[in-house]
Amino acid sequence: MVRVLAAKLILIRGKKKPLKLKEHVLYKDVYKFTPNQIRQQEIEEKLIEEETARRVEELVAKRVEEELEKRKDEIEREVLRRVEEAKRIMEKQLLEELERQRQAELAAQKAREEEERAKREELERILEENNRKIAEAQAKLAEEQLKIVEEQRKIHEERMKLEQERQRQQKEEQKIILGKGKSRPKLSFSLKSQD
């Protein structure tokens, strides 16, 4: 293989100066091979490399399989342990998430209840204020009605007094006209002589 590499290097470089190869390969040995021999050598080396790689791969696969077979129980135990640990972690995370959701729902419900309570208190305050205003308005209305009734009573009394006064005056006038009850002065006639 070293010789083939040396030949390749010479062909590529196109120089006839010696190359730094391993000590047992000499410069003159490179020229002993023809291009066909070099190609044949390359093909053989490639086949050897491929066969070596295949055997190494088979050997590695076989050793891995043997190692896996030896450690099968240990690997299964480790896998089960990791699965259980992952399951436990997931359960813990799930429980924590459920607790967070429950706390959030409780907080939201408490906030809703607080908001409803505040609204209810506000409505009760408004209702109380309205009732107070209605009571005040009703009291004021009753007071106004009482004043109106009082005014009407006074007007009626005044009217009655005026009516009585008018009737009294009318009677007086009739008495005067009719001369009843000494309402008219007596007329005296006397004759006096004129001198």
mmCIF file of N, CA and C in Angstrom, residues 104-182:
data_model
loop_
_atom_site.group_PDB
_atom_site.id
_atom_site.type_symbol
_atom_site.label_atom_id
_atom_site.label_comp_id
_atom_site.label_asym_id
_atom_site.label_seq_id
_atom_site.Cartn_x
_atom_site.Cartn_y
_atom_site.Cartn_z
ATOM 1 N N ALA A 104 -55.667 28.658 40.836
ATOM 2 C CA ALA A 104 -56.083 29.742 39.930
ATOM 3 C C ALA A 104 -57.608 29.816 39.858
ATOM 4 N N GLU A 105 -58.258 28.644 39.801
ATOM 5 C CA GLU A 105 -59.734 28.613 39.748
ATOM 6 C C GLU A 105 -60.325 29.154 41.049
ATOM 7 N N LEU A 106 -59.708 28.759 42.189
ATOM 8 C CA LEU A 106 -60.193 29.277 43.473
ATOM 9 C C LEU A 106 -60.030 30.797 43.546
ATOM 10 N N ALA A 107 -58.883 31.272 43.083
ATOM 11 C CA ALA A 107 -58.644 32.724 43.095
ATOM 12 C C ALA A 107 -59.641 33.441 42.188
ATOM 13 N N ALA A 108 -59.909 32.846 41.012
ATOM 14 C CA ALA A 108 -60.868 33.458 40.084
ATOM 15 C C ALA A 108 -62.270 33.448 40.687
ATOM 16 N N GLN A 109 -62.634 32.322 41.334
ATOM 17 C CA GLN A 109 -63.955 32.237 41.959
ATOM 18 C C GLN A 109 -64.068 33.250 43.101
ATOM 19 N N LYS A 110 -63.000 33.361 43.899
ATOM 20 C CA LYS A 110 -63.008 34.337 44.997
ATOM 21 C C LYS A 110 -63.146 35.758 44.459
ATOM 22 N N ALA A 111 -62.431 36.034 43.370
ATOM 23 C CA ALA A 111 -62.521 37.366 42.750
ATOM 24 C C ALA A 111 -63.933 37.625 42.243
ATOM 25 N N ARG A 112 -64.554 36.583 41.623
ATOM 26 C CA ARG A 112 -65.941 36.741 41.139
ATOM 27 C C ARG A 112 -66.896 36.986 42.302
ATOM 28 N N GLU A 113 -66.713 36.206 43.376
ATOM 29 C CA GLU A 113 -67.581 36.387 44.544
ATOM 30 C C GLU A 113 -67.406 37.777 45.143
ATOM 31 N N GLU A 114 -66.145 38.232 45.217
ATOM 32 C CA GLU A 114 -65.868 39.567 45.764
ATOM 33 C C GLU A 114 -66.517 40.641 44.885
ATOM 34 N N GLU A 115 -66.408 40.442 43.565
ATOM 35 C CA GLU A 115 -67.009 41.407 42.635
ATOM 36 C C GLU A 115 -68.537 41.412 42.774
ATOM 37 N N GLU A 116 -69.120 40.205 42.891
ATOM 38 C CA GLU A 116 -70.581 40.115 43.058
ATOM 39 C C GLU A 116 -71.007 40.760 44.382
ATOM 40 N N ARG A 117 -70.220 40.514 45.445
ATOM 41 C CA ARG A 117 -70.543 41.109 46.739
ATOM 42 C C ARG A 117 -70.485 42.635 46.654
ATOM 43 N N ALA A 118 -69.442 43.139 45.989
ATOM 44 C CA ALA A 118 -69.314 44.596 45.838
ATOM 45 C C ALA A 118 -70.484 45.158 45.039
ATOM 46 N N LYS A 119 -70.874 44.439 43.974
ATOM 47 C CA LYS A 119 -72.023 44.892 43.164
ATOM 48 C C LYS A 119 -73.302 44.874 44.000
ATOM 49 N N ARG A 120 -73.466 43.778 44.779
ATOM 50 C CA ARG A 120 -74.660 43.656 45.611
ATOM 51 C C ARG A 120 -74.709 44.792 46.641
ATOM 52 N N GLU A 121 -73.547 45.055 47.279
ATOM 53 C CA GLU A 121 -73.503 46.150 48.259
ATOM 54 C C GLU A 121 -73.811 47.487 47.595
ATOM 55 N N GLU A 122 -73.273 47.683 46.387
ATOM 56 C CA GLU A 122 -73.533 48.932 45.663
ATOM 57 C C GLU A 122 -75.029 49.056 45.331
ATOM 58 N N LEU A 123 -75.617 47.937 44.890
ATOM 59 C CA LEU A 123 -77.059 47.960 44.581
ATOM 60 C C LEU A 123 -77.889 48.226 45.838
ATOM 61 N N GLU A 124 -77.488 47.594 46.958
ATOM 62 C CA GLU A 124 -78.207 47.831 48.213
ATOM 63 C C GLU A 124 -78.076 49.291 48.641
ATOM 64 N N ARG A 125 -76.863 49.861 48.465
ATOM 65 C CA ARG A 125 -76.663 51.257 48.817
ATOM 66 C C ARG A 125 -77.530 52.158 47.933
ATOM 67 N N ILE A 126 -77.554 51.842 46.631
ATOM 68 C CA ILE A 126 -78.384 52.630 45.707
ATOM 69 C C ILE A 126 -79.851 52.490 46.081
ATOM 70 N N LEU A 127 -80.271 51.249 46.417
ATOM 71 C CA LEU A 127 -81.678 51.012 46.798
ATOM 72 C C LEU A 127 -82.016 51.780 48.068
ATOM 73 N N GLU A 128 -81.100 51.739 49.041
ATOM 74 C CA GLU A 128 -81.320 52.504 50.275
ATOM 75 C C GLU A 128 -81.443 53.998 49.983
ATOM 76 N N GLU A 129 -80.535 54.501 49.146
ATOM 77 C CA GLU A 129 -80.557 55.918 48.779
ATOM 78 C C GLU A 129 -81.868 56.265 48.076
ATOM 79 N N ASN A 130 -82.282 55.379 47.165
ATOM 80 C CA ASN A 130 -83.551 55.622 46.460
ATOM 81 C C ASN A 130 -84.737 55.595 47.431
ATOM 82 N N ASN A 131 -84.716 54.624 48.346
ATOM 83 C CA ASN A 131 -85.802 54.545 49.337
ATOM 84 C C ASN A 131 -85.827 55.808 50.211
ATOM 85 N N ARG A 132 -84.627 56.271 50.598
ATOM 86 C CA ARG A 132 -84.555 57.486 51.398
ATOM 87 C C ARG A 132 -85.113 58.671 50.619
ATOM 88 N N LYS A 133 -84.706 58.763 49.340
ATOM 89 C CA LYS A 133 -85.209 59.869 48.519
ATOM 90 C C LYS A 133 -86.722 59.775 48.333
ATOM 91 N N ILE A 134 -87.208 58.538 48.130
ATOM 92 C CA ILE A 134 -88.667 58.350 47.970
ATOM 93 C C ILE A 134 -89.383 58.759 49.250
ATOM 94 N N ALA A 135 -88.820 58.321 50.405
ATOM 95 C CA ALA A 135 -89.444 58.665 51.685
ATOM 96 C C ALA A 135 -89.449 60.181 51.877
ATOM 97 N N GLU A 136 -88.311 60.818 51.542
ATOM 98 C CA GLU A 136 -88.250 62.280 51.652
ATOM 99 C C GLU A 136 -89.267 62.936 50.728
ATOM 100 N N ALA A 137 -89.334 62.411 49.488
ATOM 101 C CA ALA A 137 -90.284 62.981 48.528
ATOM 102 C C ALA A 137 -91.718 62.779 49.005
ATOM 103 N N GLN A 138 -91.989 61.581 49.562
ATOM 104 C CA GLN A 138 -93.347 61.325 50.054
ATOM 105 C C GLN A 138 -93.673 62.234 51.239
ATOM 106 N N ALA A 139 -92.679 62.426 52.133
ATOM 107 C CA ALA A 139 -92.897 63.312 53.278
ATOM 108 C C ALA A 139 -93.142 64.736 52.804
ATOM 109 N N LYS A 140 -92.343 65.149 51.835
ATOM 110 C CA LYS A 140 -92.499 66.504 51.294
ATOM 111 C C LYS A 140 -93.858 66.638 50.618
ATOM 112 N N LEU A 141 -94.241 65.600 49.869
ATOM 113 C CA LEU A 141 -95.540 65.612 49.193
ATOM 114 C C LEU A 141 -96.668 65.651 50.211
ATOM 115 N N ALA A 142 -96.534 64.849 51.277
ATOM 116 C CA ALA A 142 -97.570 64.847 52.318
ATOM 117 C C ALA A 142 -97.645 66.224 52.974
ATOM 118 N N GLU A 143 -96.483 66.821 53.204
ATOM 119 C CA GLU A 143 -96.449 68.158 53.801
ATOM 120 C C GLU A 143 -97.112 69.173 52.868
ATOM 121 N N GLU A 144 -96.789 69.045 51.576
ATOM 122 C CA GLU A 144 -97.401 69.945 50.597
ATOM 123 C C GLU A 144 -98.918 69.740 50.548
ATOM 124 N N GLN A 145 -99.318 68.467 50.574
ATOM 125 C CA GLN A 145 -100.764 68.182 50.554
ATOM 126 C C GLN A 145 -101.434 68.742 51.803
ATOM 127 N N LEU A 146 -100.757 68.611 52.940
ATOM 128 C CA LEU A 146 -101.298 69.149 54.185
ATOM 129 C C LEU A 146 -101.438 70.666 54.089
ATOM 130 N N LYS A 147 -100.424 71.305 53.520
ATOM 131 C CA LYS A 147 -100.496 72.760 53.340
ATOM 132 C C LYS A 147 -101.663 73.122 52.429
ATOM 133 N N ILE A 148 -101.789 72.339 51.335
ATOM 134 C CA ILE A 148 -102.890 72.624 50.395
ATOM 135 C C ILE A 148 -104.235 72.462 51.092
ATOM 136 N N VAL A 149 -104.359 71.366 51.875
ATOM 137 C CA VAL A 149 -105.627 71.142 52.605
ATOM 138 C C VAL A 149 -105.874 72.291 53.579
ATOM 139 N N GLU A 150 -104.823 72.704 54.272
ATOM 140 C CA GLU A 150 -104.946 73.812 55.222
ATOM 141 C C GLU A 150 -105.348 75.097 54.498
ATOM 142 N N GLU A 151 -104.717 75.337 53.355
ATOM 143 C CA GLU A 151 -105.060 76.520 52.568
ATOM 144 C C GLU A 151 -106.512 76.453 52.114
ATOM 145 N N GLN A 152 -106.900 75.271 51.656
ATOM 146 C CA GLN A 152 -108.299 75.115 51.208
ATOM 147 C C GLN A 152 -109.260 75.339 52.374
ATOM 148 N N ARG A 153 -108.881 74.818 53.568
ATOM 149 C CA ARG A 153 -109.741 75.016 54.740
ATOM 150 C C ARG A 153 -109.852 76.500 55.068
ATOM 151 N N LYS A 154 -108.701 77.178 55.032
ATOM 152 C CA LYS A 154 -108.726 78.627 55.331
ATOM 153 C C LYS A 154 -109.571 79.372 54.306
ATOM 154 N N ILE A 155 -109.373 79.023 53.039
ATOM 155 C CA ILE A 155 -110.156 79.670 51.979
ATOM 156 C C ILE A 155 -111.639 79.409 52.197
ATOM 157 N N HIS A 156 -111.992 78.177 52.559
ATOM 158 C CA HIS A 156 -113.402 77.822 52.799
ATOM 159 C C HIS A 156 -113.958 78.604 53.992
ATOM 160 N N GLU A 157 -113.125 78.644 55.071
ATOM 161 C CA GLU A 157 -113.575 79.398 56.246
ATOM 162 C C GLU A 157 -113.762 80.876 55.889
ATOM 163 N N GLU A 158 -112.810 81.403 55.132
ATOM 164 C CA GLU A 158 -112.902 82.807 54.721
ATOM 165 C C GLU A 158 -114.150 83.027 53.875
ATOM 166 N N ARG A 159 -114.377 82.112 52.985
ATOM 167 C CA ARG A 159 -115.559 82.205 52.132
ATOM 168 C C ARG A 159 -116.828 82.146 52.977
ATOM 169 N N MET A 160 -116.822 81.232 53.955
ATOM 170 C CA MET A 160 -118.002 81.098 54.830
ATOM 171 C C MET A 160 -118.216 82.382 55.629
ATOM 172 N N LYS A 161 -117.117 82.946 56.126
ATOM 173 C CA LYS A 161 -117.239 84.208 56.881
ATOM 174 C C LYS A 161 -117.790 85.312 55.991
ATOM 175 N N LEU A 162 -117.240 85.384 54.786
ATOM 176 C CA LEU A 162 -117.712 86.405 53.852
ATOM 177 C C LEU A 162 -119.194 86.199 53.526
ATOM 178 N N GLU A 163 -119.536 84.933 53.366
ATOM 179 C CA GLU A 163 -120.944 84.624 53.060
ATOM 180 C C GLU A 163 -121.831 85.008 54.245
ATOM 181 N N GLN A 164 -121.391 84.670 55.428
ATOM 182 C CA GLN A 164 -122.187 85.036 56.623
ATOM 183 C C GLN A 164 -122.289 86.548 56.768
ATOM 184 N N GLU A 165 -121.161 87.224 56.527
ATOM 185 C CA GLU A 165 -121.165 88.684 56.611
ATOM 186 C C GLU A 165 -122.106 89.271 55.563
ATOM 187 N N ARG A 166 -122.066 88.743 54.384
ATOM 188 C CA ARG A 166 -122.962 89.231 53.329
ATOM 189 C C ARG A 166 -124.414 89.001 53.703
ATOM 190 N N GLN A 167 -124.694 87.816 54.232
ATOM 191 C CA GLN A 167 -126.078 87.528 54.632
ATOM 192 C C GLN A 167 -126.511 88.454 55.777
ATOM 193 N N ARG A 168 -125.574 88.671 56.721
ATOM 194 C CA ARG A 168 -125.912 89.561 57.829
ATOM 195 C C ARG A 168 -126.195 90.972 57.316
ATOM 196 N N GLN A 169 -125.349 91.445 56.449
ATOM 197 C CA GLN A 169 -125.577 92.790 55.892
ATOM 198 C C GLN A 169 -126.887 92.849 55.112
ATOM 199 N N GLN A 170 -127.146 91.798 54.413
ATOM 200 C CA GLN A 170 -128.394 91.758 53.639
ATOM 201 C C GLN A 170 -129.600 91.826 54.576
ATOM 202 N N LYS A 171 -129.523 91.087 55.683
ATOM 203 C CA LYS A 171 -130.619 91.127 56.655
ATOM 204 C C LYS A 171 -130.753 92.516 57.269
ATOM 205 N N GLU A 172 -129.588 93.074 57.544
ATOM 206 C CA GLU A 172 -129.604 94.425 58.105
ATOM 207 C C GLU A 172 -130.265 95.392 57.128
ATOM 208 N N GLU A 173 -129.896 95.285 55.919
ATOM 209 C CA GLU A 173 -130.465 96.161 54.904
ATOM 210 C C GLU A 173 -131.975 95.939 54.791
ATOM 211 N N GLN A 174 -132.393 94.701 54.851
ATOM 212 C CA GLN A 174 -133.826 94.412 54.768
ATOM 213 C C GLN A 174 -134.559 94.977 55.984
ATOM 214 N N LYS A 175 -133.920 94.853 57.133
ATOM 215 C CA LYS A 175 -134.535 95.409 58.336
ATOM 216 C C LYS A 175 -134.658 96.913 58.196
ATOM 217 N N ILE A 176 -133.631 97.523 57.713
ATOM 218 C CA ILE A 176 -133.671 98.981 57.556
ATOM 219 C C ILE A 176 -134.788 99.343 56.573
ATOM 220 N N ILE A 177 -134.841 98.638 55.511
ATOM 221 C CA ILE A 177 -135.859 98.933 54.509
ATOM 222 C C ILE A 177 -137.240 98.697 55.088
ATOM 223 N N LEU A 178 -137.385 97.628 55.806
ATOM 224 C CA LEU A 178 -138.700 97.299 56.344
ATOM 225 C C LEU A 178 -138.954 98.008 57.682
ATOM 226 N N GLY A 179 -137.972 98.520 58.249
ATOM 227 C CA GLY A 179 -138.113 99.251 59.487
ATOM 228 C C GLY A 179 -138.373 98.371 60.667
ATOM 229 N N LYS A 180 -137.867 97.265 60.711
ATOM 230 C CA LYS A 180 -138.086 96.344 61.812
ATOM 231 C C LYS A 180 -136.990 96.469 62.830
ATOM 232 N N GLY A 181 -137.430 96.258 64.084
ATOM 233 C CA GLY A 181 -136.479 96.174 65.168
ATOM 234 C C GLY A 181 -135.802 97.482 65.455
ATOM 235 N N LYS A 182 -136.470 98.528 65.362
ATOM 236 C CA LYS A 182 -135.944 99.859 65.657
ATOM 237 C C LYS A 182 -134.674 100.137 64.868
#
